[in-house]
PDB file of C-alpha atoms and ligand atoms in Angstrom:
ATOM      1  CA  MET A 109       0.483   0.228   0.215  1.00 34.00           C
ATOM      2  CA  LEU A 110       0.994   3.412  -0.653  1.00 37.00           C
ATOM      3  CA  ASP A 111       2.562   5.457   1.802  1.00 42.00           C
ATOM      4  CA  GLN A 112       0.013   8.019   1.688  1.00 42.00           C
ATOM      5  CA  PHE A 113       1.773  10.753   4.464  1.00 43.00           C
ATOM      6  CA  SER A 114       5.052  10.386   1.560  1.00 37.00           C
ATOM      7  CA  TYR A 115       3.608  12.714  -0.371  1.00 33.00           C
ATOM      8  CA  PRO A 116       3.171  15.353  -1.745  1.00 31.00           C
ATOM      9  CA  ALA A 117       6.512  16.738  -1.677  1.00 29.00           C
ATOM     10  CA  THR A 118       5.481  20.087  -1.551  1.00 31.00           C
ATOM     11  CA  ALA A 119       3.820  19.208   2.057  1.00 33.00           C
ATOM     12  CA  THR A 120       6.232  20.930   4.474  1.00 35.00           C
ATOM     13  CA  ASN A 121       6.736  24.107   2.957  1.00 31.00           C
ATOM     14  CA  ARG A 122       2.616  24.997   2.458  1.00 34.00           C
ATOM     15  CA  THR A 123       1.698  26.708   5.967  1.00 37.00           C
ATOM     16  CA  ASP A 124       4.650  26.535   8.719  1.00 41.00           C
ATOM     17  CA  SER A 125       7.528  28.100   7.200  1.00 37.00           C
ATOM     18  CA  LYS A 126       7.293  30.396   9.957  1.00 39.00           C
ATOM     19  CA  HIS A 127       7.808  27.918  11.992  1.00 43.00           C
ATOM     20  CA  ASN A 128      11.143  26.913  10.418  1.00 46.00           C
ATOM     21  CA  THR A 129      14.174  27.717  12.047  1.00 46.00           C
ATOM     22  CA  LYS A 130      17.813  28.679  10.110  1.00 48.00           C
ATOM     23  CA  MET A 131      18.944  27.299   7.279  1.00 52.00           C
ATOM     24  CA  GLY A 132      20.667  24.159   7.762  1.00 51.00           C
ATOM     25  CA  SER A 133      19.701  23.424  12.003  1.00 60.00           C
ATOM     26  CA  LYS A 134      16.904  20.815  12.189  1.00 73.00           C
ATOM     27  CA  ALA A 135      13.499  21.862  11.532  1.00 91.00           C
ATOM     28  CA  TYR A 136      11.580  20.067  14.496  1.00 96.00           C
ATOM     29  CA  ASP A 137      13.010  16.654  16.908  1.00 96.00           C
ATOM     30  CA  TYR A 138       9.751  14.424  15.603  1.00 97.00           C
ATOM     31  CA  LEU A 139       6.555  14.305  13.310  1.00 97.00           C
ATOM     32  CA  PHE A 140       3.297  13.502  14.037  1.00 98.00           C
ATOM     33  CA  LYS A 141       1.115  12.635  11.507  1.00 98.00           C
ATOM     34  CA  LEU A 142      -2.752  12.964  12.753  1.00 98.00           C
ATOM     35  CA  LEU A 143      -5.964  12.420  11.297  1.00 98.00           C
ATOM     36  CA  LEU A 144      -9.409  14.438  12.003  1.00 98.00           C
ATOM     37  CA  ILE A 145     -12.545  12.176  10.974  1.00 98.00           C
ATOM     38  CA  GLY A 146     -16.023  12.428  11.572  1.00 98.00           C
ATOM     39  CA  ASP A 147     -19.581  13.492   9.906  1.00 98.00           C
ATOM     40  CA  SER A 148     -19.320  16.049   7.333  1.00 98.00           C
ATOM     41  CA  GLY A 149     -20.085  19.488   9.209  1.00 98.00           C
ATOM     42  CA  VAL A 150     -19.116  18.734  12.724  1.00 98.00           C
ATOM     43  CA  GLY A 151     -16.624  21.102  12.398  1.00 98.00           C
ATOM     44  CA  LYS A 152     -13.200  19.415  11.174  1.00 98.00           C
ATOM     45  CA  THR A 153     -11.990  21.567   9.223  1.00 98.00           C
ATOM     46  CA  CYS A 154     -12.801  24.287  11.751  1.00 98.00           C
ATOM     47  CA  VAL A 155     -10.939  23.363  14.317  1.00 98.00           C
ATOM     48  CA  LEU A 156      -7.910  22.496  12.063  1.00 98.00           C
ATOM     49  CA  PHE A 157      -8.114  26.115  10.534  1.00 98.00           C
ATOM     50  CA  ARG A 158      -8.490  27.336  14.661  1.00 98.00           C
ATOM     51  CA  PHE A 159      -5.496  25.312  15.516  1.00 98.00           C
ATOM     52  CA  SER A 160      -3.224  26.527  12.721  1.00 98.00           C
ATOM     53  CA  ASP A 161      -4.125  30.195  11.552  1.00 98.00           C
ATOM     54  CA  ASP A 162      -6.124  30.999  14.650  1.00 98.00           C
ATOM     55  CA  ALA A 163      -9.115  32.449  12.799  1.00 98.00           C
ATOM     56  CA  PHE A 164     -12.549  31.180  12.038  1.00 98.00           C
ATOM     57  CA  ASN A 165     -15.399  30.683   9.118  1.00 97.00           C
ATOM     58  CA  SER A 166     -19.067  30.769   9.559  1.00 97.00           C
ATOM     59  CA  THR A 167     -19.237  29.857   6.092  1.00 97.00           C
ATOM     60  CA  PHE A 168     -19.534  26.193   5.877  1.00 97.00           C
ATOM     61  CA  ILE A 169     -17.503  24.918   2.861  1.00 98.00           C
ATOM     62  CA  SER A 170     -17.518  20.781   2.760  1.00 98.00           C
ATOM     63  CA  THR A 171     -13.581  19.792   2.137  1.00 98.00           C
ATOM     64  CA  ILE A 172     -13.687  17.679  -1.141  1.00 98.00           C
ATOM     65  CA  GLY A 173     -11.518  14.606  -0.173  1.00 97.00           C
ATOM     66  CA  ILE A 174      -8.469  15.616   1.900  1.00 97.00           C
ATOM     67  CA  ASP A 175      -6.040  18.516   2.781  1.00 97.00           C
ATOM     68  CA  PHE A 176      -3.769  19.078   5.419  1.00 98.00           C
ATOM     69  CA  LYS A 177      -2.158  21.862   7.390  1.00 98.00           C
ATOM     70  CA  ILE A 178       1.211  22.025   9.329  1.00 98.00           C
ATOM     71  CA  ARG A 179       2.018  23.200  12.244  1.00 98.00           C
ATOM     72  CA  THR A 180       5.129  23.029  14.979  1.00 98.00           C
ATOM     73  CA  ILE A 181       4.422  22.859  18.802  1.00 98.00           C
ATOM     74  CA  GLU A 182       6.804  22.780  21.410  1.00 97.00           C
ATOM     75  CA  LEU A 183       6.279  19.782  24.115  1.00 97.00           C
ATOM     76  CA  ASP A 184       9.185  19.382  26.948  1.00 94.00           C
ATOM     77  CA  GLU A 185      11.859  21.092  25.010  1.00 95.00           C
ATOM     78  CA  LYS A 186      11.362  19.186  21.540  1.00 96.00           C
ATOM     79  CA  LYS A 187      10.270  20.670  18.936  1.00 97.00           C
ATOM     80  CA  ILE A 188       6.562  18.499  17.654  1.00 98.00           C
ATOM     81  CA  LYS A 189       5.386  19.069  14.200  1.00 98.00           C
ATOM     82  CA  LEU A 190       2.003  18.021  13.383  1.00 98.00           C
ATOM     83  CA  GLN A 191       1.167  17.573  10.165  1.00 98.00           C
ATOM     84  CA  ILE A 192      -2.522  17.459  10.309  1.00 98.00           C
ATOM     85  CA  TRP A 193      -5.122  15.784   7.824  1.00 98.00           C
ATOM     86  CA  ASP A 194      -8.321  17.185   7.334  1.00 98.00           C
ATOM     87  CA  THR A 195     -10.524  14.213   5.607  1.00 98.00           C
ATOM     88  CA  ALA A 196     -13.973  14.935   3.948  1.00 98.00           C
ATOM     89  CA  GLY A 197     -16.728  14.152   6.118  1.00 98.00           C
ATOM     90  CA  GLN A 198     -19.043  12.906   3.297  1.00 98.00           C
ATOM     91  CA  GLU A 199     -19.996   9.427   2.383  1.00 97.00           C
ATOM     92  CA  ARG A 200     -19.020   9.898  -1.346  1.00 98.00           C
ATOM     93  CA  PHE A 201     -14.956  10.328  -0.467  1.00 98.00           C
ATOM     94  CA  ARG A 202     -15.065   7.358   1.941  1.00 96.00           C
ATOM     95  CA  THR A 203     -12.488   5.241   0.030  1.00 96.00           C
ATOM     96  CA  ILE A 204     -10.327   7.848  -0.368  1.00 96.00           C
ATOM     97  CA  THR A 205     -10.122   9.499   3.163  1.00 97.00           C
ATOM     98  CA  THR A 206      -9.730   5.814   4.900  1.00 96.00           C
ATOM     99  CA  ALA A 207      -6.461   5.475   2.728  1.00 96.00           C
ATOM    100  CA  TYR A 208      -5.014   8.016   4.575  1.00 97.00           C
ATOM    101  CA  TYR A 209      -6.015   6.154   8.334  1.00 98.00           C
ATOM    102  CA  ARG A 210      -3.429   3.372   7.978  1.00 95.00           C
ATOM    103  CA  GLY A 211      -0.508   6.258   8.358  1.00 95.00           C
ATOM    104  CA  ALA A 212      -1.816   8.311  10.982  1.00 98.00           C
ATOM    105  CA  MET A 213      -0.114   8.401  14.604  1.00 98.00           C
ATOM    106  CA  GLY A 214      -3.044  10.222  16.188  1.00 98.00           C
ATOM    107  CA  ILE A 215      -6.724  10.150  15.360  1.00 98.00           C
ATOM    108  CA  LEU A 216      -9.726  13.044  15.984  1.00 98.00           C
ATOM    109  CA  LEU A 217     -12.976  11.660  15.922  1.00 99.00           C
ATOM    110  CA  LEU A 218     -15.290  14.499  15.719  1.00 99.00           C
ATOM    111  CA  TYR A 219     -18.910  15.249  16.526  1.00 99.00           C
ATOM    112  CA  ASP A 220     -21.156  18.023  17.242  1.00 99.00           C
ATOM    113  CA  ILE A 221     -22.996  18.460  20.134  1.00 99.00           C
ATOM    114  CA  THR A 222     -26.154  19.558  18.146  1.00 99.00           C
ATOM    115  CA  ASN A 223     -26.393  16.604  16.376  1.00 99.00           C
ATOM    116  CA  GLU A 224     -27.154  13.199  17.779  1.00 98.00           C
ATOM    117  CA  LYS A 225     -26.693  11.744  14.533  1.00 98.00           C
ATOM    118  CA  SER A 226     -22.999  12.808  14.677  1.00 99.00           C
ATOM    119  CA  PHE A 227     -22.477  11.352  17.853  1.00 98.00           C
ATOM    120  CA  ASP A 228     -24.144   8.111  17.390  1.00 98.00           C
ATOM    121  CA  ASN A 229     -21.973   7.519  13.990  1.00 98.00           C
ATOM    122  CA  ILE A 230     -18.415   8.132  16.173  1.00 98.00           C
ATOM    123  CA  LYS A 231     -19.239   4.060  16.726  1.00 98.00           C
ATOM    124  CA  THR A 232     -18.546   3.567  12.932  1.00 98.00           C
ATOM    125  CA  TRP A 233     -15.884   5.787  12.697  1.00 98.00           C
ATOM    126  CA  ILE A 234     -14.049   4.158  15.337  1.00 98.00           C
ATOM    127  CA  HIS A 235     -15.166   0.681  13.883  1.00 97.00           C
ATOM    128  CA  ASN A 236     -13.352   2.766  10.549  1.00 97.00           C
ATOM    129  CA  ILE A 237     -10.289   2.835  12.502  1.00 98.00           C
ATOM    130  CA  GLU A 238     -10.310  -0.439  13.819  1.00 97.00           C
ATOM    131  CA  GLN A 239     -10.482  -1.741   9.852  1.00 97.00           C
ATOM    132  CA  HIS A 240      -7.651   0.067   8.268  1.00 97.00           C
ATOM    133  CA  ALA A 241      -5.919   2.291  11.067  1.00 98.00           C
ATOM    134  CA  SER A 242      -2.494   0.906  12.629  1.00 97.00           C
ATOM    135  CA  GLU A 243      -3.574  -1.025  15.993  1.00 95.00           C
ATOM    136  CA  ASP A 244      -1.825   1.012  18.142  1.00 94.00           C
ATOM    137  CA  VAL A 245      -2.938   5.018  17.032  1.00 98.00           C
ATOM    138  CA  GLU A 246      -3.965   7.363  19.822  1.00 98.00           C
ATOM    139  CA  LYS A 247      -7.629   8.443  19.641  1.00 98.00           C
ATOM    140  CA  MET A 248      -9.376  10.990  20.746  1.00 98.00           C
ATOM    141  CA  ILE A 249     -13.218  12.478  20.924  1.00 99.00           C
ATOM    142  CA  LEU A 250     -14.073  15.969  20.689  1.00 99.00           C
ATOM    143  CA  GLY A 251     -17.361  17.203  20.796  1.00 99.00           C
ATOM    144  CA  ASN A 252     -17.657  20.454  19.006  1.00 99.00           C
ATOM    145  CA  LYS A 253     -19.616  23.518  18.700  1.00 98.00           C
ATOM    146  CA  CYS A 254     -19.599  23.359  22.388  1.00 98.00           C
ATOM    147  CA  ASP A 255     -20.659  27.193  22.423  1.00 98.00           C
ATOM    148  CA  MET A 256     -24.206  26.143  21.050  1.00 98.00           C
ATOM    149  CA  GLU A 257     -25.849  25.497  24.179  1.00 98.00           C
ATOM    150  CA  GLU A 258     -28.699  26.872  24.050  1.00 98.00           C
ATOM    151  CA  LYS A 259     -28.848  24.289  20.722  1.00 98.00           C
ATOM    152  CA  ARG A 260     -26.943  21.228  22.582  1.00 98.00           C
ATOM    153  CA  VAL A 261     -28.384  17.506  22.858  1.00 98.00           C
ATOM    154  CA  ILE A 262     -25.671  15.644  23.568  1.00 98.00           C
ATOM    155  CA  SER A 263     -24.123  16.215  27.249  1.00 98.00           C
ATOM    156  CA  LYS A 264     -20.527  15.798  27.810  1.00 98.00           C
ATOM    157  CA  GLU A 265     -21.475  13.209  30.419  1.00 98.00           C
ATOM    158  CA  GLN A 266     -22.677  11.745  27.371  1.00 98.00           C
ATOM    159  CA  GLY A 267     -19.594  12.276  25.545  1.00 98.00           C
ATOM    160  CA  GLU A 268     -17.343  10.983  28.620  1.00 98.00           C
ATOM    161  CA  LYS A 269     -19.168   8.130  28.741  1.00 98.00           C
ATOM    162  CA  LEU A 270     -19.020   7.261  24.963  1.00 98.00           C
ATOM    163  CA  ALA A 271     -14.636   7.882  25.076  1.00 98.00           C
ATOM    164  CA  GLY A 272     -14.388   5.608  28.772  1.00 98.00           C
ATOM    165  CA  GLU A 273     -16.201   3.154  26.794  1.00 98.00           C
ATOM    166  CA  HIS A 274     -13.515   2.884  24.173  1.00 97.00           C
ATOM    167  CA  GLY A 275     -10.567   3.414  26.589  1.00 97.00           C
ATOM    168  CA  VAL A 276      -9.880   6.982  24.417  1.00 98.00           C
ATOM    169  CA  SER A 277      -9.498  10.716  25.793  1.00 97.00           C
ATOM    170  CA  PHE A 278     -12.199  13.060  25.324  1.00 98.00           C
ATOM    171  CA  MET A 279     -12.659  16.470  25.274  1.00 98.00           C
ATOM    172  CA  GLU A 280     -15.239  19.634  24.029  1.00 99.00           C
ATOM    173  CA  THR A 281     -14.267  22.114  21.803  1.00 99.00           C
ATOM    174  CA  SER A 282     -15.166  25.104  20.170  1.00 98.00           C
ATOM    175  CA  ALA A 283     -13.682  26.051  17.009  1.00 98.00           C
ATOM    176  CA  LYS A 284     -15.759  29.369  17.318  1.00 98.00           C
ATOM    177  CA  ALA A 285     -15.089  30.352  20.329  1.00 98.00           C
ATOM    178  CA  ASN A 286     -11.654  28.905  20.192  1.00 98.00           C
ATOM    179  CA  ILE A 287     -12.097  26.344  23.632  1.00 98.00           C
ATOM    180  CA  ASN A 288      -9.916  23.941  24.365  1.00 98.00           C
ATOM    181  CA  VAL A 289      -8.556  23.347  20.397  1.00 98.00           C
ATOM    182  CA  GLU A 290      -5.115  24.642  21.571  1.00 98.00           C
ATOM    183  CA  GLU A 291      -5.494  21.581  24.302  1.00 98.00           C
ATOM    184  CA  ALA A 292      -7.020  18.771  22.111  1.00 98.00           C
ATOM    185  CA  PHE A 293      -3.966  18.665  19.642  1.00 98.00           C
ATOM    186  CA  THR A 294      -1.145  19.754  22.292  1.00 98.00           C
ATOM    187  CA  LYS A 295      -2.965  16.755  24.834  1.00 98.00           C
ATOM    188  CA  ILE A 296      -2.496  13.683  21.310  1.00 98.00           C
ATOM    189  CA  ALA A 297       0.816  14.867  20.711  1.00 98.00           C
ATOM    190  CA  ARG A 298       1.596  14.588  24.222  1.00 98.00           C
ATOM    191  CA  ASP A 299      -0.156  11.199  24.400  1.00 98.00           C
ATOM    192  CA  ILE A 300       1.895  10.076  21.126  1.00 98.00           C
ATOM    193  CA  LYS A 301       5.162  11.364  21.902  1.00 97.00           C
ATOM    194  CA  ARG A 302       4.472   9.427  25.567  1.00 95.00           C
ATOM    195  CA  LYS A 303       4.188   6.489  23.759  1.00 94.00           C
ATOM    196  CA  MET A 304       7.193   6.627  20.982  1.00 91.00           C
ATOM    197  CA  ASP A 305       9.078   7.798  24.188  1.00 91.00           C
ATOM    198  CA  GLN A 306       8.566   4.168  25.957  1.00 89.00           C
ATOM    199  CA  LYS A 307       9.330   2.497  23.198  1.00 82.00           C
ATOM    200  CA  VAL A 308      12.962   3.272  23.887  1.00 60.00           C
ATOM    201  CA  VAL A 309      15.131   0.785  22.726  1.00 52.00           C
ATOM    202  CA  SER A 310      18.543   0.198  24.543  1.00 43.00           C
ATOM    203  CA  THR A 311      22.091  -0.618  22.887  1.00 41.00           C
ATOM    204  CA  PRO A 312      23.085  -3.678  24.534  1.00 48.00           C
ATOM    205  CA  LYS A 313      27.001  -2.712  26.357  1.00 45.00           C
ATOM    206  CA  GLU A 314      28.614  -5.511  24.326  1.00 44.00           C
ATOM    207  CA  SER A 315      28.085  -3.902  21.166  1.00 42.00           C
ATOM    208  CA  GLY A 316      30.071  -0.954  22.806  1.00 41.00           C
ATOM    209  CA  GLY A 317      26.721   1.351  22.123  1.00 38.00           C
ATOM    210  CA  GLY A 318      25.477   2.648  25.768  1.00 37.00           C
ATOM    211  CA  THR A 319      23.124   4.801  23.770  1.00 35.00           C
ATOM    212  CA  VAL A 320      19.500   5.043  23.564  1.00 37.00           C
ATOM    213  CA  LYS A 321      17.542   5.419  20.750  1.00 35.00           C
ATOM    214  CA  ALA A 322      13.703   6.263  20.589  1.00 37.00           C
ATOM    215  CA  VAL A 323      12.282   4.154  18.084  1.00 36.00           C
ATOM    216  CA  GLY A 324      10.478   5.870  15.359  1.00 38.00           C
ATOM    217  CA  SER A 325      11.614   9.038  16.184  1.00 39.00           C
ATOM    218  CA  PRO A 326      10.874  10.697  13.053  1.00 37.00           C
ATOM    219  CA  ALA A 327      12.911  13.393  12.935  1.00 40.00           C
ATOM    220  CA  GLY A 328      15.595  11.503  10.781  1.00 36.00           C
ATOM    221  CA  ASP A 329      14.684   9.238   8.200  1.00 35.00           C
ATOM    222  CA  GLY A 330      11.342   7.641   9.854  1.00 34.00           C
ATOM    223  CA  ALA A 331      10.181  11.648   9.120  1.00 33.00           C
ATOM    224  CA  LYS A 332       9.957  10.376   5.366  1.00 33.00           C
ATOM    225  CA  LYS A 333       8.151   7.203   6.008  1.00 32.00           C
ATOM    226  CA  GLY A 334       4.647   6.857   7.744  1.00 33.00           C
ATOM    227  CA  CYS A 335       4.465   5.875  11.203  1.00 34.00           C
ATOM    228  CA  CYS A 336       4.562   3.271  13.708  1.00 29.00           C
TER     229      CYS A 336
HETATM  230  N1  GTP B 194     -21.276  27.638  16.599  1.00 87.38           N
HETATM  231  C1  GTP B 194     -20.093  27.141  15.812  1.00 87.38           C
HETATM  232  N2  GTP B 194     -20.191  26.456  14.688  1.00 87.38           N
HETATM  233  C2  GTP B 194     -18.807  26.053  13.986  1.00 87.38           C
HETATM  234  C3  GTP B 194     -17.888  25.284  15.027  1.00 87.38           C
HETATM  235  N3  GTP B 194     -17.360  24.693  14.285  1.00 87.38           N
HETATM  236  C4  GTP B 194     -17.497  24.734  13.004  1.00 87.38           C
HETATM  237  N4  GTP B 194     -19.059  25.210  12.872  1.00 87.38           N
HETATM  238  C5  GTP B 194     -19.711  25.620  11.762  1.00 87.38           C
HETATM  239  O1  GTP B 194     -19.830  23.955  11.263  1.00 87.38           O
HETATM  240  C6  GTP B 194     -19.849  24.553   9.821  1.00 87.38           C
HETATM  241  C7  GTP B 194     -18.951  23.092   9.348  1.00 87.38           C
HETATM  242  O2  GTP B 194     -17.772  23.043   9.817  1.00 87.38           O
HETATM  243  P1  GTP B 194     -17.062  22.998   8.667  1.00 87.38           P
HETATM  244  O3  GTP B 194     -15.840  22.612   9.565  1.00 87.38           O
HETATM  245  O4  GTP B 194     -16.731  23.187   7.537  1.00 87.38           O
HETATM  246  O5  GTP B 194     -17.218  21.293   8.517  1.00 87.38           O
HETATM  247  P2  GTP B 194     -16.572  19.940   8.179  1.00 87.38           P
HETATM  248  O6  GTP B 194     -16.565  18.774   9.864  1.00 87.38           O
HETATM  249  O7  GTP B 194     -14.971  20.445   7.963  1.00 87.38           O
HETATM  250  O8  GTP B 194     -16.892  19.031   7.232  1.00 87.38           O
HETATM  251  P3  GTP B 194     -16.480  18.308   6.153  1.00 87.38           P
HETATM  252  O9  GTP B 194     -15.297  19.056   5.460  1.00 87.38           O
HETATM  253  O10 GTP B 194     -17.853  18.525   5.043  1.00 87.38           O
HETATM  254  O11 GTP B 194     -16.497  16.846   6.398  1.00 87.38           O
HETATM  255  C8  GTP B 194     -19.902  25.687   9.575  1.00 87.38           C
HETATM  256  O12 GTP B 194     -20.623  26.817   9.071  1.00 87.38           O
HETATM  257  C9  GTP B 194     -18.644  26.350  10.218  1.00 87.38           C
HETATM  258  O13 GTP B 194     -18.641  27.583  10.228  1.00 87.38           O
HETATM  259  C10 GTP B 194     -18.113  25.598  16.435  1.00 87.38           C
HETATM  260  O14 GTP B 194     -17.181  25.621  16.983  1.00 87.38           O
HETATM  261  N5  GTP B 194     -19.241  26.670  16.946  1.00 87.38           N
HETATM  262 MG1   MG B 195     -14.036  20.127   6.180  1.00 87.38          MG
END
């Protein structure tokens, strides 16, 4: 199968120029590939736009196929480059979007707290992940549009319960009011980093080693390939 995350070659040039360091110096320590999934209209693109550009657009322009943004954050004095893929929620794009699951290290599943169907469908999205993503992919459920309290049909407790049943973390977010967006991306990045740092291999002393190498630490060659 194609490494869906290894193209296009221009991926790193598009939105992260301000995050790059001087020529020649390392621009990042880790590259994490994230995916946003969920029904059409739940706010995936807006959540990503809030995170990448700190902006919000109230006009609904449904995503065609797949798109991505890049932002580099800092965690524990390490630069974490987040390559975030925004999928179309519409059914007609399902074949193309599921092809991107395999390379994802973290998947954010979104529903809309004012839309019961989008919440019910989280189970289907989780099933899709089980079928198409890596087994150890980090998952997080986000109940978006939490600024619309008057139109809420899914309580925060329902969201927490669903996430608990699937053993994944949970937050309510608002792309519009800028609630928990930064926190959600930071949390999933931290969880992926923790998991990656735990996969530490100690080179045996006999080989004259003693250095410790994080498996899959993607700032080197691994950055060009898919994860996990
Ligand atoms: N009130 C409110 N509206 C939001 C929020 N996030 C998104 N919206 C609105 O919801 C609509 C859909 O948002 P999108 O981000 O385009 O939805 P999407 O999930 O990317 O949809 P697809 O690309 O079709 O899968 C738009 O009109 C947004 O302005 C939010 O946090 N609060
Ligand atoms: Mg979209």
